[in-house]
Amino acid sequence: MTSHHPEEPEATVPVPHLSQGEQQAETTAELSAITRLYELSTRLVLSSGLEALLEEVLHAVIELQGADFGNVQLYDPVSKRLTIVAQQGFKQTFLDCFRSVSVHERSACGMALARRERVIVFDTETDPAYKTYRHMAVLSGYRSVQSTPLFTRAGDILGMLSIHFRLPHSPSAHELRLTDLYAKQAAEMIERHRMEEELKRTNEALQKARADADVRLQVFQLILDRLSNGVFLVQGPHLRLLLANQAATTLWGAAWPQGQPEEEFLHQHGIQLLTPNGQPLPPEDLTGRRAMTTGETVLHRQLVICQSDGTRLPVLVDAIPFENLSLLSRPLSALPPTERVVLLVYQDVSTLKAAETLKDQFISLATHELRTPVTIIAGYADRLLGRSARGGEYGLNEWQREKVQEMKQASWQLTSLTEDLLDVTRIQAGEFKLELRSVDLVALTERVVRRIQATTDRHQLAFHTTLSQLWATVDAIRIEQVFSNLLSNAIKYSPDGGPIEVILEEHAETHEARFRVRDQGMGIPHAQQVHLFERFVRGENVRASGIRGTGLGLYLCRELIERHGGQIAFESEEDVGSTFFFSLPCIRAVQ
């Protein structure tokens, strides 16, 4: 038995001297083989019938070498076995024996598979390596066999081309060279066929995936259209619309075409987004853009949609970002799939606002009606305490003075509550006004800190700043109200006492005054933090501790700061403490 690499036949089989006639015959045979290979190549491009093409290659090699039988096997890299796919001249006994051949078997094709090179068995009767299959050779009627591996361009095994002879046979170098050409052609056929099959499977899978995506999208759209809230799916920095439900058109008063950027749609139809105070929302502050840019969820943002005919709809907006959505189908695939996607939900709260207006009107009426009796009670309490201080027949004993003092304190608390309620109703009714003037924020802060410090012995208030003056145009009374609320909260929710810091800095780049109020108190539970600036919201921990409050102070703080053109936020950890931040536009600072 001999074996060698298909590209080096000369190393194993010597090349004898050929006569002119033999050379002419070889040239003719080679030309015929090349012509046949060309025809096969043409058929390969036009046909996808692999077995028929392989049978033609096999027939050509059998004819070339004068063989009597032959077969082509394909290799399965998973099972690591060869399986016959084309054959010529064999009986069923042979086909059953060699239907599946592994790398460990001592047949010619098995050994060629193991060695990754051609194996030639000159005579099966005398070759000791073929002893195992000698009986099968006798039954099948062959005495010689050669097996040539088929390789991919990358050098991976594809299959095997084997031919068999009734008599012992030694191929010439010329025959082996042409056999290698046919083997290469067969390998290209197999590789191309597998690529086409893989492409076909991929296309079928893609079509199925697209069909499934279309179904999911239709179901998703059907669900969205049943919702009363306006729902939009937008993508990319320009907030191009991917899909929207029917309620969305009602909200805008116009249909938003798929693929159009939000800002362009709003401008085209004369639609405005306003803050609750009626101020136009800058394009860079669009809710979807904020979620798209930061990747953070925005919940319950209050806005007003002003339609082209002037109709105003108060809405609550949620914006939920996603890095990718697999449900996008063909109509949406023109957009880059890697861009972030944001789900926008607009809830029309007109009915709720109407009910809230009635409630606010009631609170306003009740508050106004309370002011007079509360003022009278406080006035009488002051007069009683004043007379008692002067002595005489109108003097009060200790128990009486204590009760009148409690009455005065209660009337002061009720006055403070009524003022807060009046501020809330003015804000909700759009009747709240600021009295703006130039104010030194350093002096204002120092004044408030001193006043609040006088109300507590268990807390140490400290004001830190490197500025001697910092001027801003503000309503001084309202900014003092913000400080009073924040510092009173810091004291109230630090029942064990401790330090409270107020820090003032100037941010020159944005021309802002930035404040921090830090305590080491009870902190705010995480579950309540998202709603903390809403009306009547208080932390569960302070409720459980029996600390009294209305839940209006922080709502008023946010409204007052935002109406000054500033922002307010906080960081808090339960049982560790809270830090509230707020900023105000400033004019100039003096170090």
Coordinates of N, CA and C in Angstrom, one line a residue, residues 36-233:
R36 N -13.8 18.8 -19.6 CA -14.9 18.3 -18.8 C -15.1 19.0 -17.5
L37 N -13.9 19.4 -16.9 CA -14.0 20.2 -15.6 C -14.6 21.5 -15.9
Y38 N -14.4 22.1 -17.0 CA -15.0 23.4 -17.3 C -16.5 23.2 -17.4
E39 N -16.9 22.1 -18.1 CA -18.4 21.9 -18.2 C -19.0 21.6 -16.9
L40 N -18.3 20.9 -16.0 CA -18.8 20.7 -14.7 C -18.9 22.0 -13.9
S41 N -17.9 22.9 -14.0 CA -17.9 24.2 -13.4 C -19.1 25.0 -13.8
T42 N -19.4 24.9 -15.1 CA -20.6 25.7 -15.6 C -21.9 25.1 -15.0
R43 N -21.9 23.8 -15.0 CA -23.1 23.1 -14.4 C -23.3 23.4 -12.9
L44 N -22.1 23.5 -12.3 CA -22.1 23.8 -10.8 C -22.8 25.2 -10.6
V45 N -22.5 26.1 -11.4 CA -23.1 27.5 -11.2 C -24.6 27.4 -11.5
L46 N -25.0 26.6 -12.5 CA -26.4 26.6 -12.9 C -27.3 25.6 -12.1
S47 N -26.6 24.6 -11.5 CA -27.4 23.5 -10.9 C -27.1 23.4 -9.4
S48 N -28.1 22.9 -8.6 CA -27.8 22.7 -7.2 C -27.9 21.2 -6.8
G49 N -28.0 20.3 -7.9 CA -28.1 18.9 -7.7 C -26.8 18.3 -7.4
L50 N -26.4 18.3 -6.1 CA -25.0 17.9 -5.8 C -24.7 16.4 -6.1
E51 N -25.6 15.5 -5.8 CA -25.4 14.1 -6.1 C -25.1 13.8 -7.6
A52 N -25.9 14.4 -8.4 CA -25.8 14.2 -9.9 C -24.4 14.7 -10.3
L53 N -24.0 15.9 -9.8 CA -22.7 16.4 -10.2 C -21.5 15.5 -9.7
L54 N -21.7 15.0 -8.5 CA -20.6 14.2 -7.9 C -20.5 12.8 -8.7
E55 N -21.7 12.4 -9.1 CA -21.7 11.2 -10.0 C -20.9 11.4 -11.3
E56 N -21.1 12.6 -11.8 CA -20.4 12.9 -13.1 C -18.8 13.0 -12.8
V57 N -18.5 13.6 -11.7 CA -17.0 13.6 -11.4 C -16.5 12.2 -11.2
L58 N -17.2 11.4 -10.5 CA -16.8 10.0 -10.2 C -16.7 9.2 -11.5
H59 N -17.7 9.4 -12.4 CA -17.6 8.7 -13.7 C -16.4 9.2 -14.5
A60 N -16.1 10.5 -14.4 CA -14.9 11.0 -15.2 C -13.6 10.4 -14.7
V61 N -13.5 10.3 -13.3 CA -12.3 9.7 -12.7 C -12.1 8.2 -13.1
I62 N -13.3 7.5 -13.0 CA -13.3 6.1 -13.3 C -12.8 5.9 -14.8
E63 N -13.4 6.7 -15.7 CA -13.0 6.7 -17.1 C -11.6 7.0 -17.3
L64 N -11.1 8.0 -16.6 CA -9.7 8.5 -16.7 C -8.7 7.4 -16.4
Q65 N -8.9 6.7 -15.2 CA -8.0 5.7 -14.8 C -8.3 4.3 -15.3
G66 N -9.5 4.1 -16.0 CA -9.8 2.8 -16.4 C -10.3 1.9 -15.2
A67 N -10.9 2.5 -14.2 CA -11.4 1.8 -13.1 C -12.7 1.1 -13.4
D68 N -13.1 0.2 -12.5 CA -14.4 -0.5 -12.7 C -15.5 -0.1 -11.7
F69 N -15.1 0.4 -10.6 CA -16.1 0.8 -9.5 C -15.6 2.2 -8.9
G70 N -16.5 2.8 -8.1 CA -16.1 4.0 -7.4 C -17.2 4.5 -6.6
N71 N -16.8 5.4 -5.6 CA -17.9 6.0 -4.8 C -17.3 7.3 -4.2
V72 N -18.2 8.2 -3.9 CA -17.9 9.5 -3.2 C -18.6 9.5 -1.9
Q73 N -17.8 9.9 -0.9 CA -18.4 9.9 0.5 C -18.3 11.4 1.0
L74 N -19.2 11.8 1.8 CA -19.2 13.1 2.5 C -18.9 12.8 4.0
Y75 N -18.1 13.8 4.6 CA -17.7 13.7 5.9 C -18.6 14.6 6.8
D76 N -19.0 14.0 7.9 CA -19.8 14.7 9.0 C -18.9 15.0 10.1
P77 N -18.5 16.3 10.3 CA -17.6 16.7 11.4 C -18.1 16.4 12.8
V78 N -19.4 16.2 12.9 CA -20.0 16.0 14.2 C -19.8 14.5 14.6
S79 N -20.2 13.6 13.7 CA -20.1 12.2 14.0 C -18.7 11.6 13.6
K80 N -17.9 12.5 12.8 CA -16.6 12.1 12.4 C -16.6 10.8 11.5
R81 N -17.6 10.7 10.7 CA -17.8 9.5 9.8 C -18.0 9.9 8.4
L82 N -17.6 9.0 7.4 CA -17.9 9.2 6.0 C -19.1 8.4 5.6
T83 N -19.9 9.0 4.7 CA -21.1 8.4 4.3 C -21.2 8.5 2.7
I84 N -21.5 7.4 2.1 CA -21.6 7.3 0.6 C -22.8 8.1 0.1
V85 N -22.5 9.0 -0.9 CA -23.6 9.8 -1.5 C -23.7 9.6 -3.0
A86 N -22.6 9.0 -3.6 CA -22.6 8.7 -5.0 C -21.8 7.4 -5.2
Q87 N -22.2 6.6 -6.1 CA -21.4 5.3 -6.4 C -21.7 4.8 -7.8
Q88 N -20.8 4.0 -8.2 CA -20.9 3.4 -9.6 C -20.4 1.9 -9.5
G89 N -21.3 1.0 -9.8 CA -20.9 -0.4 -10.1 C -20.9 -1.3 -8.9
F90 N -21.2 -0.8 -7.7 CA -21.1 -1.7 -6.5 C -22.4 -2.4 -6.2
K91 N -22.3 -3.6 -5.6 CA -23.4 -4.4 -5.1 C -23.9 -3.9 -3.8
Q92 N -25.1 -4.3 -3.4 CA -25.6 -3.8 -2.1 C -24.8 -4.3 -0.9
T93 N -24.1 -5.4 -1.0 CA -23.2 -5.9 0.0 C -22.1 -4.9 0.4
F94 N -21.5 -4.4 -0.7 CA -20.4 -3.4 -0.5 C -21.0 -2.1 0.1
L95 N -22.1 -1.7 -0.4 CA -22.7 -0.4 0.1 C -23.1 -0.5 1.5
D96 N -23.6 -1.7 2.0 CA -24.0 -1.9 3.4 C -22.8 -1.9 4.3
C97 N -21.7 -2.4 3.8 CA -20.4 -2.5 4.6 C -19.8 -1.2 4.7
F98 N -19.8 -0.4 3.7 CA -19.1 0.9 3.7 C -20.0 2.1 3.7
R99 N -21.3 1.8 4.2 CA -22.3 2.9 4.2 C -21.8 4.1 5.2
S100 N -21.1 3.7 6.3 CA -20.6 4.7 7.2 C -19.3 4.2 7.7
V101 N -18.2 5.1 7.5 CA -16.9 4.7 7.8 C -16.3 5.7 8.8
S102 N -15.6 5.2 9.8 CA -15.0 6.1 10.8 C -13.5 6.2 10.6
V103 N -12.9 7.2 11.2 CA -11.4 7.4 11.1 C -10.6 6.2 11.7
H104 N -11.2 5.4 12.5 CA -10.5 4.3 13.1 C -10.5 3.0 12.3
E105 N -11.2 3.0 11.2 CA -11.3 1.7 10.4 C -10.2 1.6 9.4
R106 N -9.8 0.3 9.1 CA -8.6 0.0 8.3 C -8.9 -0.2 6.8
S107 N -10.0 0.4 6.4 CA -10.3 0.5 4.9 C -9.5 1.5 4.3
A108 N -9.4 1.6 3.0 CA -8.6 2.6 2.3 C -9.1 4.0 2.6
C109 N -10.4 4.1 2.6 CA -11.0 5.5 2.8 C -10.8 5.8 4.3
G110 N -10.9 4.9 5.2 CA -10.7 5.1 6.6 C -9.3 5.6 7.0
M111 N -8.3 4.9 6.3 CA -6.9 5.2 6.5 C -6.6 6.6 5.9
A112 N -7.2 6.9 4.7 CA -7.0 8.2 4.1 C -7.5 9.3 4.9
L113 N -8.7 9.0 5.6 CA -9.3 10.0 6.5 C -8.4 10.3 7.7
A114 N -7.8 9.2 8.2 CA -7.0 9.4 9.4 C -5.7 10.1 9.1
R115 N -5.1 9.8 7.9 CA -3.8 10.4 7.6 C -3.9 11.7 6.8
R116 N -5.2 12.0 6.4 CA -5.4 13.2 5.6 C -4.5 13.3 4.3
E117 N -4.4 12.1 3.7 CA -3.6 12.0 2.4 C -4.2 10.8 1.7
R118 N -3.8 10.8 0.4 CA -4.3 9.7 -0.5 C -3.7 8.4 -0.1
V119 N -4.5 7.3 -0.1 CA -4.1 6.0 0.1 C -4.3 5.1 -1.1
I120 N -3.3 4.4 -1.6 CA -3.4 3.5 -2.7 C -3.1 2.1 -2.3
V121 N -4.0 1.2 -2.5 CA -3.8 -0.3 -2.2 C -3.6 -0.9 -3.6
F122 N -2.4 -1.3 -3.9 CA -2.1 -1.9 -5.2 C -2.8 -3.2 -5.4
D123 N -2.8 -4.1 -4.3 CA -3.4 -5.4 -4.4 C -4.0 -5.7 -3.1
T124 N -5.3 -5.9 -3.0 CA -5.9 -6.2 -1.7 C -5.6 -7.5 -1.2
E125 N -5.2 -8.5 -2.1 CA -4.9 -9.8 -1.7 C -3.5 -9.9 -1.0
T126 N -2.6 -9.0 -1.3 CA -1.3 -9.1 -0.7 C -0.9 -8.0 0.3
D127 N -1.7 -6.9 0.3 CA -1.4 -5.7 1.1 C -1.9 -6.1 2.6
P128 N -0.9 -6.2 3.5 CA -1.3 -6.6 4.9 C -2.2 -5.6 5.6
A129 N -2.1 -4.3 5.2 CA -2.9 -3.3 5.8 C -4.4 -3.4 5.5
Y130 N -4.7 -4.2 4.4 CA -6.1 -4.3 4.0 C -6.7 -5.7 4.4
K131 N -6.0 -6.4 5.3 CA -6.4 -7.7 5.6 C -7.9 -7.8 6.1
T132 N -8.3 -6.7 6.9 CA -9.6 -6.7 7.5 C -10.7 -6.8 6.5
Y133 N -10.5 -6.1 5.3 CA -11.5 -6.0 4.3 C -11.3 -6.8 3.1
R134 N -10.3 -7.8 3.2 CA -10.0 -8.6 2.0 C -11.2 -9.4 1.6
H135 N -11.9 -10.0 2.5 CA -13.1 -10.8 2.2 C -14.1 -10.0 1.4
M136 N -14.3 -8.7 1.8 CA -15.3 -7.8 1.2 C -14.8 -7.5 -0.2
A137 N -13.5 -7.4 -0.4 CA -13.0 -7.1 -1.7 C -13.3 -8.3 -2.7
V138 N -13.1 -9.5 -2.2 CA -13.4 -10.7 -3.0 C -14.9 -10.7 -3.4
L139 N -15.8 -10.5 -2.3 CA -17.2 -10.5 -2.6 C -17.6 -9.4 -3.6
S140 N -17.0 -8.3 -3.5 CA -17.4 -7.1 -4.4 C -16.6 -7.1 -5.7
G141 N -15.6 -8.0 -5.9 CA -15.0 -8.1 -7.2 C -13.9 -7.1 -7.5
Y142 N -13.2 -6.6 -6.5 CA -12.1 -5.6 -6.8 C -10.8 -6.1 -6.1
R143 N -9.7 -5.8 -6.8 CA -8.3 -6.2 -6.3 C -7.5 -5.0 -5.9
S144 N -7.9 -3.8 -6.4 CA -7.1 -2.6 -6.1 C -8.0 -1.4 -5.8
V145 N -7.6 -0.5 -4.9 CA -8.4 0.7 -4.5 C -7.5 1.9 -4.2
Q146 N -8.0 3.0 -4.6 CA -7.3 4.3 -4.1 C -8.3 5.2 -3.6
S147 N -8.0 5.9 -2.5 CA -8.9 6.9 -1.9 C -8.2 8.2 -1.8
T148 N -8.9 9.3 -2.3 CA -8.3 10.6 -2.3 C -9.2 11.5 -1.5
P149 N -8.6 12.1 -0.4 CA -9.4 13.0 0.4 C -9.8 14.3 -0.3
L150 N -11.0 14.8 0.1 CA -11.4 16.1 -0.5 C -11.4 17.2 0.6
F151 N -10.8 18.3 0.3 CA -10.5 19.3 1.4 C -11.2 20.7 1.0
T152 N -11.6 21.4 2.0 CA -12.0 22.8 1.8 C -10.8 23.7 1.5
R153 N -11.1 24.9 1.1 CA -10.0 25.9 0.9 C -9.2 26.1 2.2
A154 N -9.9 26.0 3.3 CA -9.2 26.2 4.6 C -8.5 24.9 5.1
G155 N -8.6 23.8 4.3 CA -7.9 22.6 4.7 C -8.7 21.7 5.5
D156 N -9.9 21.9 5.7 CA -10.8 21.0 6.5 C -11.3 19.9 5.6
I157 N -11.4 18.7 6.1 CA -11.9 17.5 5.4 C -13.3 17.6 5.0
L158 N -13.6 17.4 3.7 CA -15.0 17.4 3.2 C -15.6 16.1 2.9
G159 N -14.7 15.2 2.4 CA -15.2 13.9 2.0 C -14.1 13.0 1.4
M160 N -14.5 12.0 0.6 CA -13.5 11.1 0.0 C -14.0 10.7 -1.4
L161 N -13.0 10.6 -2.3 CA -13.2 10.1 -3.6 C -12.4 8.8 -3.8
S162 N -13.1 7.7 -4.0 CA -12.5 6.3 -4.1 C -12.8 5.7 -5.4
I163 N -11.8 5.0 -6.0 CA -12.1 4.2 -7.2 C -11.4 2.8 -7.0
H164 N -12.1 1.8 -7.6 CA -11.7 0.4 -7.4 C -11.5 -0.3 -8.8
F165 N -10.5 -1.2 -8.8 CA -10.2 -1.9 -10.0 C -10.3 -3.4 -9.8
R166 N -10.7 -4.2 -10.9 CA -10.9 -5.6 -10.8 C -9.5 -6.3 -10.6
L167 N -8.5 -5.6 -11.2 CA -7.1 -6.2 -11.2 C -6.2 -5.3 -10.4
P168 N -5.1 -5.7 -9.9 CA -4.1 -4.8 -9.3 C -3.7 -3.7 -10.2
H169 N -3.6 -2.5 -9.6 CA -3.4 -1.3 -10.5 C -2.5 -0.3 -9.8
S170 N -1.6 0.3 -10.5 CA -0.8 1.4 -10.0 C -0.9 2.6 -11.0
P171 N -1.5 3.7 -10.5 CA -1.8 4.8 -11.3 C -0.5 5.6 -11.7
S172 N -0.6 6.2 -12.9 CA 0.6 7.0 -13.3 C 0.5 8.4 -12.6
A173 N 1.6 9.1 -12.7 CA 1.6 10.5 -12.1 C 0.6 11.4 -12.9
H174 N 0.5 11.1 -14.2 CA -0.4 11.9 -15.0 C -1.8 11.7 -14.5
E175 N -2.2 10.4 -14.3 CA -3.5 10.1 -13.8 C -3.8 10.7 -12.5
L176 N -2.8 10.6 -11.6 CA -3.0 11.2 -10.2 C -3.2 12.7 -10.3
R177 N -2.4 13.4 -11.2 CA -2.5 14.8 -11.3 C -3.9 15.2 -11.8
L178 N -4.5 14.5 -12.8 CA -5.8 14.8 -13.3 C -6.9 14.4 -12.2
T179 N -6.6 13.3 -11.5 CA -7.5 12.9 -10.4 C -7.6 14.0 -9.4
D180 N -6.5 14.6 -9.1 CA -6.5 15.7 -8.1 C -7.3 16.9 -8.6
L181 N -7.3 17.2 -9.9 CA -8.1 18.2 -10.4 C -9.6 17.9 -10.2
Y182 N -9.9 16.7 -10.5 CA -11.3 16.3 -10.3 C -11.7 16.3 -8.8
A183 N -10.8 15.9 -8.0 CA -11.0 15.9 -6.5 C -11.2 17.4 -6.1
K184 N -10.4 18.3 -6.6 CA -10.6 19.7 -6.2 C -11.9 20.2 -6.7
Q185 N -12.3 19.8 -7.9 CA -13.6 20.2 -8.4 C -14.8 19.6 -7.6
A186 N -14.7 18.4 -7.1 CA -15.7 17.8 -6.3 C -15.7 18.5 -4.9
A187 N -14.6 18.9 -4.4 CA -14.6 19.6 -3.1 C -15.3 20.9 -3.2
E188 N -15.0 21.6 -4.4 CA -15.7 22.9 -4.6 C -17.2 22.7 -4.7
M189 N -17.6 21.7 -5.4 CA -19.0 21.4 -5.5 C -19.6 21.2 -4.1
I190 N -19.0 20.4 -3.3 CA -19.5 20.1 -1.9 C -19.5 21.3 -1.1
E191 N -18.4 22.1 -1.1 CA -18.3 23.3 -0.3 C -19.4 24.3 -0.7
R192 N -19.5 24.5 -2.0 CA -20.5 25.4 -2.5 C -22.0 25.0 -2.1
H193 N -22.2 23.6 -2.3 CA -23.5 23.1 -2.0 C -23.8 23.4 -0.5
R194 N -22.8 23.1 0.4 CA -23.0 23.3 1.8 C -23.3 24.8 2.1
M195 N -22.5 25.7 1.5 CA -22.8 27.1 1.7 C -24.2 27.5 1.2
E196 N -24.6 26.9 0.1 CA -25.9 27.3 -0.4 C -27.0 26.7 0.6
E197 N -26.8 25.5 1.1 CA -27.7 24.9 2.0 C -27.7 25.8 3.3
E198 N -26.6 26.2 3.8 CA -26.5 27.0 5.0 C -27.2 28.3 4.8
L199 N -26.9 28.9 3.6 CA -27.6 30.2 3.2 C -29.1 30.0 3.2
K200 N -29.5 28.9 2.6 CA -30.9 28.6 2.5 C -31.6 28.5 3.9
R201 N -30.9 27.7 4.8 CA -31.4 27.6 6.1 C -31.4 28.9 6.9
T202 N -30.4 29.7 6.6 CA -30.3 31.0 7.3 C -31.5 31.9 6.8
N203 N -31.7 31.9 5.5 CA -32.8 32.7 4.9 C -34.1 32.2 5.4
E204 N -34.3 30.9 5.5 CA -35.6 30.4 6.0 C -35.7 30.8 7.5
A205 N -34.6 30.7 8.3 CA -34.7 31.1 9.7 C -35.0 32.6 9.8
L206 N -34.4 33.4 8.9 CA -34.6 34.8 8.9 C -36.0 35.1 8.6
Q207 N -36.5 34.5 7.5 CA -37.9 34.7 7.1 C -38.9 34.3 8.2
K208 N -38.6 33.2 8.9 CA -39.4 32.8 10.0 C -39.4 33.8 11.2
A209 N -38.1 34.2 11.4 CA -38.0 35.2 12.5 C -38.7 36.5 12.2
R210 N -38.6 36.9 10.9 CA -39.3 38.1 10.5 C -40.8 38.0 10.6
A211 N -41.3 36.8 10.2 CA -42.7 36.5 10.3 C -43.2 36.5 11.7
D212 N -42.4 35.9 12.6 CA -42.7 35.9 14.0 C -42.7 37.3 14.6
A213 N -41.7 38.1 14.1 CA -41.6 39.5 14.6 C -42.8 40.3 14.2
D214 N -43.2 40.0 12.9 CA -44.4 40.7 12.4 C -45.6 40.4 13.2
V215 N -45.7 39.1 13.6 CA -46.9 38.7 14.4 C -46.8 39.3 15.8
R216 N -45.6 39.3 16.4 CA -45.5 39.9 17.7 C -45.7 41.4 17.7
L217 N -45.3 42.0 16.6 CA -45.5 43.5 16.5 C -47.0 43.8 16.3
Q218 N -47.7 42.9 15.5 CA -49.1 43.1 15.3 C -49.9 42.9 16.6
V219 N -49.5 41.9 17.4 CA -50.1 41.7 18.7 C -49.8 42.8 19.6
F220 N -48.5 43.3 19.6 CA -48.1 44.4 20.5 C -48.9 45.7 20.1
Q221 N -49.0 45.9 18.8 CA -49.8 47.1 18.3 C -51.2 47.0 18.7
L222 N -51.8 45.7 18.6 CA -53.2 45.5 19.0 C -53.4 45.9 20.5
I223 N -52.4 45.4 21.3 CA -52.5 45.7 22.8 C -52.4 47.2 23.0
L224 N -51.4 47.8 22.4 CA -51.2 49.2 22.6 C -52.5 50.0 22.2
D225 N -53.1 49.6 21.1 CA -54.3 50.4 20.6 C -55.5 50.2 21.6
R226 N -55.4 49.2 22.5 CA -56.5 49.1 23.5 C -56.3 49.9 24.7
L227 N -55.1 50.5 24.8 CA -54.8 51.3 26.0 C -55.3 52.7 25.8
S228 N -55.7 53.3 26.9 CA -56.2 54.7 26.9 C -55.1 55.7 26.9
N229 N -53.9 55.3 27.4 CA -52.8 56.2 27.4 C -52.1 56.3 26.0
G230 N -51.6 57.4 25.7 CA -50.8 57.5 24.5 C -49.4 56.8 24.7
V231 N -49.1 55.9 23.8 CA -47.8 55.1 23.9 C -47.0 55.3 22.6
F232 N -45.7 55.7 22.8 CA -44.8 55.9 21.6 C -43.6 55.1 21.9
L233 N -43.0 54.6 20.8 CA -41.7 54.0 20.8 C -40.8 54.8 19.9

